[in-house]
Amino acid sequence: MALRRLARRLASVPFQPRLRPLPIPYSPGHLRYSTSSTQETKQHFMAEYLVSTCGLSPEAAAKAAPRFSNLTSADRPDAVLAFLRSQGLGKAQVRAIVSRKPALLLSDVDATLSPKFTALRALGLKRADASRLFALFPSALTYGVHSNLLPRVLLWLDLLGSTTLLMKWLAKAWLLKYTVDLLLHNLATLRGIGLPEARLTALVRLRPTIIMQSPAKLKALVARVEACACVPPTSGMYTWCLFALHNIGDRAFEAKKAAVTRGFGCTDDEFAAMFRRAPCFMFSSEEVLRRKVEFLSTACGVGCVVNNPVLLTFSVDKRMAPRLRALEALRSRGVVIRKTSVATVVRLPEAVFLERYIHRYKQDVPQLLELYP
């Protein structure tokens, strides 16, 4: 209050032309007091707008409101929202965009936003796909059209081969977050180890996130494949080993490996051979994998599984146990079944198994339909 009185007094003093007013003593508290009222008004205005018009939660709106401290009207945010809706974006999509990038409400529609939608349509994307792309990755609306947006979208369209796959993976991963230079560097790394082009294409379409990591992490992944599987890049199983290890951390891999080697009593070399031939069995959780090992140890033994590791990819309850129960029921009723290994029975395609063992004998052994629903 004293500072304010001093300021009023100084303002009323008739200074001579060559004289300067005395400086008002600096006080952080005074500055906060003098500006807080205005700031609170603006924050209140934007917080209410973000909740009522954009659909943000009060907490999210309060957090975003300070970005609009210099905004005096809702004209520009209104224009942005109207434009986004005109592009076919629904209420939930607009909310997602504003929640992720609230500063976009300050954008100039004609200079900043419209050219991005136009550019994607020029690439052949449908209006709905262009809108969905920005809804899935709002940061793309902040990219320069020619410096970032088009190069990244064009590269992914080339790698994935279709808009359908592009939209599928955009819903699962932030494809457009990564620079073209990074992606090309990682592709060059995989080509450099001798991975055939056709398999590289298949790998990227199966799991594009493999090239969406730092070059150091990708090199470490390649080294893990060499250490765990010793499979050459020219092998058809190399990409599956790469895919498996990309999704399984070191600790989880070692825990699952221990479940298999201890359960079967097999060696590290035998495990490596199993992993080379059927790396996808490692996608099972440690608990599920341990149960499969226990079941197969009794059903056929370690030798059978080492030679047929794909058995570890099948479900105990939905495939292996029901099929073996059905065969046991047939034998108990005197049906002569030629000698068939567990591996052969389990690996048969569903239609073949049904025709060969269920439909053929369901009149003689009616309970087959209960044992193998």
mmCIF file of C-alpha atoms in Angstrom:
data_model
loop_
_atom_site.group_PDB
_atom_site.id
_atom_site.type_symbol
_atom_site.label_atom_id
_atom_site.label_comp_id
_atom_site.label_asym_id
_atom_site.label_seq_id
_atom_site.Cartn_x
_atom_site.Cartn_y
_atom_site.Cartn_z
ATOM 1 C CA MET A 1 0.000 0.000 0.000
ATOM 2 C CA ALA A 2 2.867 2.341 0.801
ATOM 3 C CA LEU A 3 4.347 1.797 -2.637
ATOM 4 C CA ARG A 4 1.047 2.544 -4.299
ATOM 5 C CA ARG A 5 0.647 5.784 -2.346
ATOM 6 C CA LEU A 6 4.187 6.761 -3.332
ATOM 7 C CA ALA A 7 3.417 6.069 -6.976
ATOM 8 C CA ARG A 8 0.318 8.281 -6.856
ATOM 9 C CA ARG A 9 2.228 11.074 -5.234
ATOM 10 C CA LEU A 10 5.023 10.924 -7.768
ATOM 11 C CA ALA A 11 2.523 10.988 -10.602
ATOM 12 C CA SER A 12 1.034 14.265 -9.275
ATOM 13 C CA VAL A 13 4.384 16.060 -8.918
ATOM 14 C CA PRO A 14 5.009 18.588 -11.771
ATOM 15 C CA PHE A 15 8.531 17.645 -12.886
ATOM 16 C CA GLN A 16 10.671 20.112 -14.780
ATOM 17 C CA PRO A 17 11.250 19.123 -18.389
ATOM 18 C CA ARG A 18 14.909 18.198 -17.833
ATOM 19 C CA LEU A 19 14.231 16.244 -14.676
ATOM 20 C CA ARG A 20 13.304 12.554 -14.462
ATOM 21 C CA PRO A 21 10.803 11.044 -12.000
ATOM 22 C CA LEU A 22 12.310 9.135 -9.150
ATOM 23 C CA PRO A 23 12.274 5.378 -9.780
ATOM 24 C CA ILE A 24 9.678 3.426 -7.848
ATOM 25 C CA PRO A 25 11.445 1.025 -5.478
ATOM 26 C CA TYR A 26 11.424 -2.551 -6.828
ATOM 27 C CA SER A 27 9.370 -5.077 -4.951
ATOM 28 C CA PRO A 28 8.599 -8.584 -6.278
ATOM 29 C CA GLY A 29 5.551 -8.646 -4.095
ATOM 30 C CA HIS A 30 4.334 -5.386 -5.580
ATOM 31 C CA LEU A 31 4.750 -6.689 -9.140
ATOM 32 C CA ARG A 32 2.856 -9.840 -8.329
ATOM 33 C CA TYR A 33 0.090 -7.798 -6.766
ATOM 34 C CA SER A 34 -0.189 -5.404 -9.694
ATOM 35 C CA THR A 35 -0.462 -8.136 -12.373
ATOM 36 C CA SER A 36 -2.246 -10.955 -10.594
ATOM 37 C CA SER A 37 -5.701 -9.571 -11.156
ATOM 38 C CA THR A 38 -5.249 -9.454 -14.934
ATOM 39 C CA GLN A 39 -3.659 -12.900 -15.080
ATOM 40 C CA GLU A 40 -6.385 -14.451 -13.005
ATOM 41 C CA THR A 41 -9.022 -12.945 -15.301
ATOM 42 C CA LYS A 42 -7.355 -14.381 -18.401
ATOM 43 C CA GLN A 43 -6.752 -17.750 -16.832
ATOM 44 C CA HIS A 44 -10.357 -17.903 -15.724
ATOM 45 C CA PHE A 45 -11.575 -17.005 -19.206
ATOM 46 C CA MET A 46 -9.493 -19.662 -20.965
ATOM 47 C CA ALA A 47 -10.044 -22.337 -18.329
ATOM 48 C CA GLU A 48 -13.800 -21.931 -18.725
ATOM 49 C CA TYR A 49 -13.510 -21.940 -22.531
ATOM 50 C CA LEU A 50 -11.376 -25.091 -22.597
ATOM 51 C CA VAL A 51 -13.888 -26.919 -20.428
ATOM 52 C CA SER A 52 -17.154 -25.731 -21.945
ATOM 53 C CA THR A 53 -16.123 -25.478 -25.603
ATOM 54 C CA CYS A 54 -13.272 -27.980 -26.005
ATOM 55 C CA GLY A 55 -14.391 -30.633 -23.546
ATOM 56 C CA LEU A 56 -11.251 -30.689 -21.415
ATOM 57 C CA SER A 57 -11.414 -31.629 -17.762
ATOM 58 C CA PRO A 58 -11.161 -28.724 -15.289
ATOM 59 C CA GLU A 59 -7.733 -29.956 -14.225
ATOM 60 C CA ALA A 60 -6.423 -30.125 -17.782
ATOM 61 C CA ALA A 61 -7.950 -26.751 -18.590
ATOM 62 C CA ALA A 62 -6.356 -25.095 -15.558
ATOM 63 C CA LYS A 63 -2.989 -26.514 -16.566
ATOM 64 C CA ALA A 64 -3.298 -25.296 -20.156
ATOM 65 C CA ALA A 65 -4.826 -21.867 -19.452
ATOM 66 C CA PRO A 66 -1.539 -20.014 -18.738
ATOM 67 C CA ARG A 67 -0.504 -20.587 -22.365
ATOM 68 C CA PHE A 68 -3.208 -18.125 -23.362
ATOM 69 C CA SER A 69 -2.271 -15.323 -20.965
ATOM 70 C CA ASN A 70 -2.108 -12.750 -23.798
ATOM 71 C CA LEU A 71 -5.362 -13.798 -25.438
ATOM 72 C CA THR A 72 -8.114 -11.199 -25.165
ATOM 73 C CA SER A 73 -10.897 -12.911 -27.119
ATOM 74 C CA ALA A 74 -11.985 -16.331 -28.322
ATOM 75 C CA ASP A 75 -11.975 -15.372 -32.004
ATOM 76 C CA ARG A 76 -8.889 -17.351 -32.968
ATOM 77 C CA PRO A 77 -9.689 -20.489 -30.884
ATOM 78 C CA ASP A 78 -13.206 -20.397 -32.337
ATOM 79 C CA ALA A 79 -11.783 -20.260 -35.856
ATOM 80 C CA VAL A 80 -9.443 -23.197 -35.157
ATOM 81 C CA LEU A 81 -12.225 -25.350 -33.723
ATOM 82 C CA ALA A 82 -14.544 -24.507 -36.607
ATOM 83 C CA PHE A 83 -11.837 -25.461 -39.100
ATOM 84 C CA LEU A 84 -11.059 -28.777 -37.397
ATOM 85 C CA ARG A 85 -14.738 -29.684 -37.374
ATOM 86 C CA SER A 86 -15.045 -28.710 -41.015
ATOM 87 C CA GLN A 87 -12.385 -31.330 -41.791
ATOM 88 C CA GLY A 88 -14.587 -34.068 -40.373
ATOM 89 C CA LEU A 89 -13.045 -34.324 -36.916
ATOM 90 C CA GLY A 90 -15.530 -35.387 -34.261
ATOM 91 C CA LYS A 91 -15.908 -33.974 -30.796
ATOM 92 C CA ALA A 92 -13.693 -36.642 -29.204
ATOM 93 C CA GLN A 93 -10.985 -36.151 -31.826
ATOM 94 C CA VAL A 94 -10.962 -32.382 -31.380
ATOM 95 C CA ARG A 95 -10.761 -32.871 -27.631
ATOM 96 C CA ALA A 96 -7.805 -35.226 -28.086
ATOM 97 C CA ILE A 97 -5.988 -32.691 -30.266
ATOM 98 C CA VAL A 98 -6.572 -29.774 -27.918
ATOM 99 C CA SER A 99 -5.674 -31.853 -24.863
ATOM 100 C CA ARG A 100 -2.356 -32.866 -26.416
ATOM 101 C CA LYS A 101 -1.508 -29.550 -28.052
ATOM 102 C CA PRO A 102 -3.628 -26.729 -26.554
ATOM 103 C CA ALA A 103 -1.409 -24.058 -28.152
ATOM 104 C CA LEU A 104 -2.833 -25.078 -31.526
ATOM 105 C CA LEU A 105 -5.858 -22.949 -30.612
ATOM 106 C CA LEU A 106 -3.630 -19.933 -31.274
ATOM 107 C CA SER A 107 -2.822 -21.068 -34.821
ATOM 108 C CA ASP A 108 -3.637 -19.135 -37.958
ATOM 109 C CA VAL A 109 -6.000 -21.420 -39.846
ATOM 110 C CA ASP A 110 -5.114 -20.270 -43.363
ATOM 111 C CA ALA A 111 -1.369 -19.992 -42.849
ATOM 112 C CA THR A 112 -0.704 -22.925 -40.520
ATOM 113 C CA LEU A 113 -3.439 -25.552 -40.335
ATOM 114 C CA SER A 114 -5.161 -25.642 -43.711
ATOM 115 C CA PRO A 115 -1.948 -26.275 -45.731
ATOM 116 C CA LYS A 116 -1.235 -29.427 -43.711
ATOM 117 C CA PHE A 117 -4.610 -30.981 -44.493
ATOM 118 C CA THR A 118 -4.254 -29.941 -48.127
ATOM 119 C CA ALA A 119 -0.801 -31.539 -48.327
ATOM 120 C CA LEU A 120 -2.026 -34.895 -47.040
ATOM 121 C CA ARG A 121 -4.971 -34.885 -49.439
ATOM 122 C CA ALA A 122 -2.489 -34.222 -52.255
ATOM 123 C CA LEU A 123 -0.671 -37.431 -51.282
ATOM 124 C CA GLY A 124 -3.856 -39.381 -51.905
ATOM 125 C CA LEU A 125 -5.107 -39.713 -48.343
ATOM 126 C CA LYS A 126 -8.851 -39.577 -47.987
ATOM 127 C CA ARG A 127 -10.342 -36.699 -46.039
ATOM 128 C CA ALA A 128 -11.212 -39.009 -43.151
ATOM 129 C CA ASP A 129 -7.703 -40.512 -43.066
ATOM 130 C CA ALA A 130 -6.016 -37.111 -43.086
ATOM 131 C CA SER A 131 -8.196 -35.973 -40.201
ATOM 132 C CA ARG A 132 -7.642 -39.189 -38.267
ATOM 133 C CA LEU A 133 -3.874 -38.912 -38.733
ATOM 134 C CA PHE A 134 -3.849 -35.558 -36.953
ATOM 135 C CA ALA A 135 -6.217 -36.833 -34.283
ATOM 136 C CA LEU A 136 -3.911 -39.780 -33.584
ATOM 137 C CA PHE A 137 -0.770 -37.645 -33.593
ATOM 138 C CA PRO A 138 -1.659 -33.977 -32.941
ATOM 139 C CA SER A 139 2.014 -32.968 -32.908
ATOM 140 C CA ALA A 140 1.977 -33.353 -36.693
ATOM 141 C CA LEU A 141 -0.088 -30.150 -36.812
ATOM 142 C CA THR A 142 2.966 -28.306 -35.490
ATOM 143 C CA TYR A 143 5.288 -29.669 -38.199
ATOM 144 C CA GLY A 144 6.427 -27.713 -41.213
ATOM 145 C CA VAL A 145 4.690 -29.068 -44.301
ATOM 146 C CA HIS A 146 7.802 -29.555 -46.400
ATOM 147 C CA SER A 147 10.427 -29.871 -43.682
ATOM 148 C CA ASN A 148 8.814 -32.576 -41.561
ATOM 149 C CA LEU A 149 5.223 -33.560 -42.291
ATOM 150 C CA LEU A 150 5.421 -34.630 -45.934
ATOM 151 C CA PRO A 151 8.844 -36.337 -45.721
ATOM 152 C CA ARG A 152 7.772 -38.455 -42.745
ATOM 153 C CA VAL A 153 4.381 -39.422 -44.151
ATOM 154 C CA LEU A 154 5.867 -40.200 -47.565
ATOM 155 C CA LEU A 155 8.576 -42.411 -46.069
ATOM 156 C CA TRP A 156 6.079 -44.413 -44.012
ATOM 157 C CA LEU A 157 3.748 -44.807 -46.978
ATOM 158 C CA ASP A 158 6.683 -46.164 -48.958
ATOM 159 C CA LEU A 159 7.755 -48.528 -46.175
ATOM 160 C CA LEU A 160 4.299 -49.791 -45.231
ATOM 161 C CA GLY A 161 2.957 -49.890 -48.760
ATOM 162 C CA SER A 162 -0.549 -48.593 -48.116
ATOM 163 C CA THR A 163 -2.618 -45.999 -46.331
ATOM 164 C CA THR A 164 -4.419 -48.825 -44.536
ATOM 165 C CA LEU A 165 -1.246 -50.010 -42.815
ATOM 166 C CA LEU A 166 -0.199 -46.429 -42.126
ATOM 167 C CA MET A 167 -3.442 -45.740 -40.279
ATOM 168 C CA LYS A 168 -3.283 -49.092 -38.498
ATOM 169 C CA TRP A 169 0.161 -48.394 -37.085
ATOM 170 C CA LEU A 170 -0.536 -44.748 -36.327
ATOM 171 C CA ALA A 171 -3.229 -46.013 -33.963
ATOM 172 C CA LYS A 172 -0.608 -48.129 -32.164
ATOM 173 C CA ALA A 173 2.611 -46.125 -32.318
ATOM 174 C CA TRP A 174 3.804 -42.571 -32.869
ATOM 175 C CA LEU A 175 5.265 -43.225 -36.311
ATOM 176 C CA LEU A 176 5.546 -39.546 -37.183
ATOM 177 C CA LYS A 177 7.532 -38.656 -34.077
ATOM 178 C CA TYR A 178 10.797 -39.899 -35.557
ATOM 179 C CA THR A 179 12.906 -38.053 -38.102
ATOM 180 C CA VAL A 180 13.495 -39.338 -41.597
ATOM 181 C CA ASP A 181 17.252 -39.328 -40.933
ATOM 182 C CA LEU A 182 16.854 -41.654 -37.933
ATOM 183 C CA LEU A 183 14.627 -44.081 -39.815
ATOM 184 C CA LEU A 184 16.918 -44.181 -42.841
ATOM 185 C CA HIS A 185 19.940 -44.712 -40.589
ATOM 186 C CA ASN A 186 18.299 -47.706 -38.928
ATOM 187 C CA LEU A 187 17.220 -49.152 -42.262
ATOM 188 C CA ALA A 188 20.816 -48.822 -43.481
ATOM 189 C CA THR A 189 22.010 -50.667 -40.361
ATOM 190 C CA LEU A 190 19.730 -53.631 -41.081
ATOM 191 C CA ARG A 191 20.730 -53.685 -44.723
ATOM 192 C CA GLY A 192 24.352 -53.496 -43.654
ATOM 193 C CA ILE A 193 24.190 -56.759 -41.694
ATOM 194 C CA GLY A 194 22.913 -58.547 -44.794
ATOM 195 C CA LEU A 195 19.149 -58.612 -44.180
ATOM 196 C CA PRO A 196 17.497 -59.194 -47.589
ATOM 197 C CA GLU A 197 15.334 -56.344 -48.831
ATOM 198 C CA ALA A 198 12.166 -58.446 -49.011
ATOM 199 C CA ARG A 199 12.567 -59.559 -45.391
ATOM 200 C CA LEU A 200 13.387 -56.035 -44.271
ATOM 201 C CA THR A 201 10.141 -54.835 -45.835
ATOM 202 C CA ALA A 202 8.207 -57.652 -44.168
ATOM 203 C CA LEU A 203 9.854 -56.879 -40.825
ATOM 204 C CA VAL A 204 8.979 -53.176 -40.931
ATOM 205 C CA ARG A 205 5.375 -53.951 -41.852
ATOM 206 C CA LEU A 206 5.144 -56.533 -39.086
ATOM 207 C CA ARG A 207 6.739 -54.332 -36.420
ATOM 208 C CA PRO A 208 7.697 -50.811 -37.533
ATOM 209 C CA THR A 209 8.804 -49.931 -34.004
ATOM 210 C CA ILE A 210 12.010 -51.885 -34.667
ATOM 211 C CA ILE A 211 13.351 -48.938 -36.654
ATOM 212 C CA MET A 212 11.776 -46.407 -34.274
ATOM 213 C CA GLN A 213 14.592 -46.532 -31.727
ATOM 214 C CA SER A 214 18.001 -45.003 -31.316
ATOM 215 C CA PRO A 215 20.780 -46.416 -33.504
ATOM 216 C CA ALA A 216 22.588 -47.603 -30.374
ATOM 217 C CA LYS A 217 19.552 -49.599 -29.207
ATOM 218 C CA LEU A 218 19.107 -51.153 -32.629
ATOM 219 C CA LYS A 219 22.752 -52.250 -32.708
ATOM 220 C CA ALA A 220 22.336 -53.726 -29.229
ATOM 221 C CA LEU A 221 19.262 -55.628 -30.446
ATOM 222 C CA VAL A 222 21.198 -57.039 -33.399
ATOM 223 C CA ALA A 223 23.938 -58.119 -30.997
ATOM 224 C CA ARG A 224 21.365 -59.887 -28.794
ATOM 225 C CA VAL A 225 20.079 -61.866 -31.752
ATOM 226 C CA GLU A 226 23.613 -62.994 -32.503
ATOM 227 C CA ALA A 227 24.219 -63.997 -28.883
ATOM 228 C CA CYS A 228 20.873 -65.709 -28.265
ATOM 229 C CA ALA A 229 20.217 -67.422 -31.577
ATOM 230 C CA CYS A 230 23.360 -67.394 -33.741
ATOM 231 C CA VAL A 231 21.128 -67.232 -36.797
ATOM 232 C CA PRO A 232 22.424 -65.503 -39.951
ATOM 233 C CA PRO A 233 20.477 -62.479 -41.301
ATOM 234 C CA THR A 234 19.855 -64.372 -44.539
ATOM 235 C CA SER A 235 17.843 -66.998 -42.658
ATOM 236 C CA GLY A 236 14.084 -66.787 -42.779
ATOM 237 C CA MET A 237 13.985 -67.034 -38.974
ATOM 238 C CA TYR A 238 16.268 -64.032 -38.396
ATOM 239 C CA THR A 239 13.480 -61.466 -38.615
ATOM 240 C CA TRP A 240 11.360 -63.514 -36.190
ATOM 241 C CA CYS A 241 14.241 -63.680 -33.704
ATOM 242 C CA LEU A 242 14.733 -59.926 -34.088
ATOM 243 C CA PHE A 243 11.008 -59.380 -33.610
ATOM 244 C CA ALA A 244 10.888 -61.588 -30.513
ATOM 245 C CA LEU A 245 13.876 -59.995 -28.787
ATOM 246 C CA HIS A 246 12.613 -56.519 -29.638
ATOM 247 C CA ASN A 247 9.521 -57.277 -27.556
ATOM 248 C CA ILE A 248 11.247 -59.096 -24.689
ATOM 249 C CA GLY A 249 13.709 -57.412 -22.346
ATOM 250 C CA ASP A 250 16.876 -59.095 -21.115
ATOM 251 C CA ARG A 251 15.513 -59.903 -17.663
ATOM 252 C CA ALA A 252 12.257 -61.396 -18.984
ATOM 253 C CA PHE A 253 14.155 -63.397 -21.585
ATOM 254 C CA GLU A 254 16.473 -64.927 -18.996
ATOM 255 C CA ALA A 255 13.548 -65.771 -16.707
ATOM 256 C CA LYS A 256 11.681 -67.548 -19.510
ATOM 257 C CA LYS A 257 14.827 -69.307 -20.638
ATOM 258 C CA ALA A 258 15.327 -70.603 -17.091
ATOM 259 C CA ALA A 259 11.719 -71.866 -17.017
ATOM 260 C CA VAL A 260 12.382 -73.918 -20.153
ATOM 261 C CA THR A 261 15.887 -75.202 -19.404
ATOM 262 C CA ARG A 262 15.110 -76.151 -15.815
ATOM 263 C CA GLY A 263 11.711 -77.620 -16.647
ATOM 264 C CA PHE A 264 13.045 -79.808 -19.445
ATOM 265 C CA GLY A 265 16.546 -80.248 -18.075
ATOM 266 C CA CYS A 266 17.972 -79.172 -21.430
ATOM 267 C CA THR A 267 21.239 -77.378 -22.149
ATOM 268 C CA ASP A 268 21.801 -73.789 -23.259
ATOM 269 C CA ASP A 269 22.685 -75.057 -26.729
ATOM 270 C CA GLU A 270 19.426 -77.004 -26.938
ATOM 271 C CA PHE A 271 17.504 -73.939 -25.836
ATOM 272 C CA ALA A 272 19.284 -71.813 -28.461
ATOM 273 C CA ALA A 273 18.306 -74.365 -31.116
ATOM 274 C CA MET A 274 14.688 -74.227 -29.934
ATOM 275 C CA PHE A 275 14.667 -70.439 -29.983
ATOM 276 C CA ARG A 276 16.149 -70.350 -33.492
ATOM 277 C CA ARG A 277 13.406 -72.597 -34.839
ATOM 278 C CA ALA A 278 10.408 -71.105 -33.006
ATOM 279 C CA PRO A 279 11.292 -67.748 -31.374
ATOM 280 C CA CYS A 280 7.633 -66.819 -30.936
ATOM 281 C CA PHE A 281 7.187 -69.283 -28.058
ATOM 282 C CA MET A 282 8.932 -66.667 -25.933
ATOM 283 C CA PHE A 283 5.890 -64.398 -26.244
ATOM 284 C CA SER A 284 4.147 -66.554 -23.629
ATOM 285 C CA SER A 285 4.362 -65.304 -20.066
ATOM 286 C CA GLU A 286 6.774 -67.046 -17.738
ATOM 287 C CA GLU A 287 3.894 -68.713 -15.874
ATOM 288 C CA VAL A 288 2.196 -69.943 -19.056
ATOM 289 C CA LEU A 289 5.494 -71.148 -20.469
ATOM 290 C CA ARG A 290 6.223 -73.092 -17.298
ATOM 291 C CA ARG A 291 2.818 -74.795 -17.554
ATOM 292 C CA LYS A 292 3.453 -75.761 -21.175
ATOM 293 C CA VAL A 293 6.819 -77.226 -20.213
ATOM 294 C CA GLU A 294 5.214 -79.259 -17.439
ATOM 295 C CA PHE A 295 2.501 -80.586 -19.751
ATOM 296 C CA LEU A 296 4.841 -81.505 -22.593
ATOM 297 C CA SER A 297 7.377 -83.120 -20.279
ATOM 298 C CA THR A 298 4.718 -85.676 -19.396
ATOM 299 C CA ALA A 299 3.090 -85.895 -22.828
ATOM 300 C CA CYS A 300 6.150 -86.394 -25.016
ATOM 301 C CA GLY A 301 9.440 -85.535 -23.307
ATOM 302 C CA VAL A 302 12.236 -83.068 -23.895
ATOM 303 C CA GLY A 303 13.549 -84.692 -27.067
ATOM 304 C CA CYS A 304 10.263 -84.191 -28.851
ATOM 305 C CA VAL A 305 10.073 -80.528 -27.850
ATOM 306 C CA VAL A 306 13.694 -79.791 -28.761
ATOM 307 C CA ASN A 307 12.967 -81.122 -32.246
ATOM 308 C CA ASN A 308 9.542 -79.465 -32.384
ATOM 309 C CA PRO A 309 9.763 -76.227 -30.342
ATOM 310 C CA VAL A 310 6.698 -74.895 -32.130
ATOM 311 C CA LEU A 311 4.729 -77.030 -29.634
ATOM 312 C CA LEU A 312 5.490 -74.349 -27.051
ATOM 313 C CA THR A 313 3.440 -71.859 -29.070
ATOM 314 C CA PHE A 314 0.181 -73.822 -28.679
ATOM 315 C CA SER A 315 -2.288 -73.474 -25.832
ATOM 316 C CA VAL A 316 -2.489 -76.309 -23.326
ATOM 317 C CA ASP A 317 -6.204 -75.885 -22.617
ATOM 318 C CA LYS A 318 -7.438 -74.953 -26.085
ATOM 319 C CA ARG A 319 -5.357 -77.250 -28.249
ATOM 320 C CA MET A 320 -2.877 -79.720 -26.827
ATOM 321 C CA ALA A 321 -4.831 -81.271 -23.949
ATOM 322 C CA PRO A 322 -8.173 -81.566 -25.835
ATOM 323 C CA ARG A 323 -6.533 -83.262 -28.808
ATOM 324 C CA LEU A 324 -4.670 -85.787 -26.694
ATOM 325 C CA ARG A 325 -7.835 -86.520 -24.681
ATOM 326 C CA ALA A 326 -9.756 -87.143 -27.882
ATOM 327 C CA LEU A 327 -7.148 -89.627 -29.123
ATOM 328 C CA GLU A 328 -7.106 -91.402 -25.767
ATOM 329 C CA ALA A 329 -10.911 -91.745 -25.918
ATOM 330 C CA LEU A 330 -10.686 -93.285 -29.375
ATOM 331 C CA ARG A 331 -8.079 -95.791 -28.280
ATOM 332 C CA SER A 332 -10.108 -96.697 -25.170
ATOM 333 C CA ARG A 333 -13.043 -97.621 -27.452
ATOM 334 C CA GLY A 334 -10.862 -99.890 -29.535
ATOM 335 C CA VAL A 335 -10.367 -97.567 -32.467
ATOM 336 C CA VAL A 336 -7.098 -98.425 -34.153
ATOM 337 C CA ILE A 337 -5.057 -95.316 -34.771
ATOM 338 C CA ARG A 338 -1.833 -95.628 -36.620
ATOM 339 C CA LYS A 339 1.196 -94.658 -34.622
ATOM 340 C CA THR A 340 1.198 -90.895 -34.467
ATOM 341 C CA SER A 341 3.507 -88.669 -32.440
ATOM 342 C CA VAL A 342 2.246 -85.975 -30.094
ATOM 343 C CA ALA A 343 3.984 -83.380 -32.231
ATOM 344 C CA THR A 344 2.159 -84.527 -35.367
ATOM 345 C CA VAL A 345 -1.241 -84.538 -33.667
ATOM 346 C CA VAL A 346 -0.799 -81.115 -32.089
ATOM 347 C CA ARG A 347 0.562 -79.499 -35.234
ATOM 348 C CA LEU A 348 -2.203 -80.680 -37.547
ATOM 349 C CA PRO A 349 -4.355 -77.853 -38.938
ATOM 350 C CA GLU A 350 -7.688 -77.626 -37.145
ATOM 351 C CA ALA A 351 -9.768 -78.655 -40.164
ATOM 352 C CA VAL A 352 -7.588 -81.712 -40.799
ATOM 353 C CA PHE A 353 -7.698 -82.839 -37.157
ATOM 354 C CA LEU A 354 -11.476 -82.500 -37.024
ATOM 355 C CA GLU A 355 -11.972 -84.494 -40.187
ATOM 356 C CA ARG A 356 -9.462 -87.204 -39.357
ATOM 357 C CA TYR A 357 -10.277 -87.840 -35.687
ATOM 358 C CA ILE A 358 -13.572 -86.185 -34.690
ATOM 359 C CA HIS A 359 -16.076 -86.217 -37.546
ATOM 360 C CA ARG A 360 -15.016 -89.669 -38.731
ATOM 361 C CA TYR A 361 -15.682 -91.315 -35.358
ATOM 362 C CA LYS A 362 -18.334 -89.099 -33.717
ATOM 363 C CA GLN A 363 -21.065 -91.735 -34.331
ATOM 364 C CA ASP A 364 -19.007 -94.493 -32.682
ATOM 365 C CA VAL A 365 -17.678 -92.312 -29.860
ATOM 366 C CA PRO A 366 -20.294 -89.586 -29.171
ATOM 367 C CA GLN A 367 -18.353 -88.131 -26.231
ATOM 368 C CA LEU A 368 -15.724 -86.869 -28.675
ATOM 369 C CA LEU A 369 -17.776 -83.736 -29.174
ATOM 370 C CA GLU A 370 -17.620 -83.094 -25.426
ATOM 371 C CA LEU A 371 -13.923 -83.883 -25.153
ATOM 372 C CA TYR A 372 -13.101 -81.697 -28.131
ATOM 373 C CA PRO A 373 -15.691 -78.904 -28.296
#
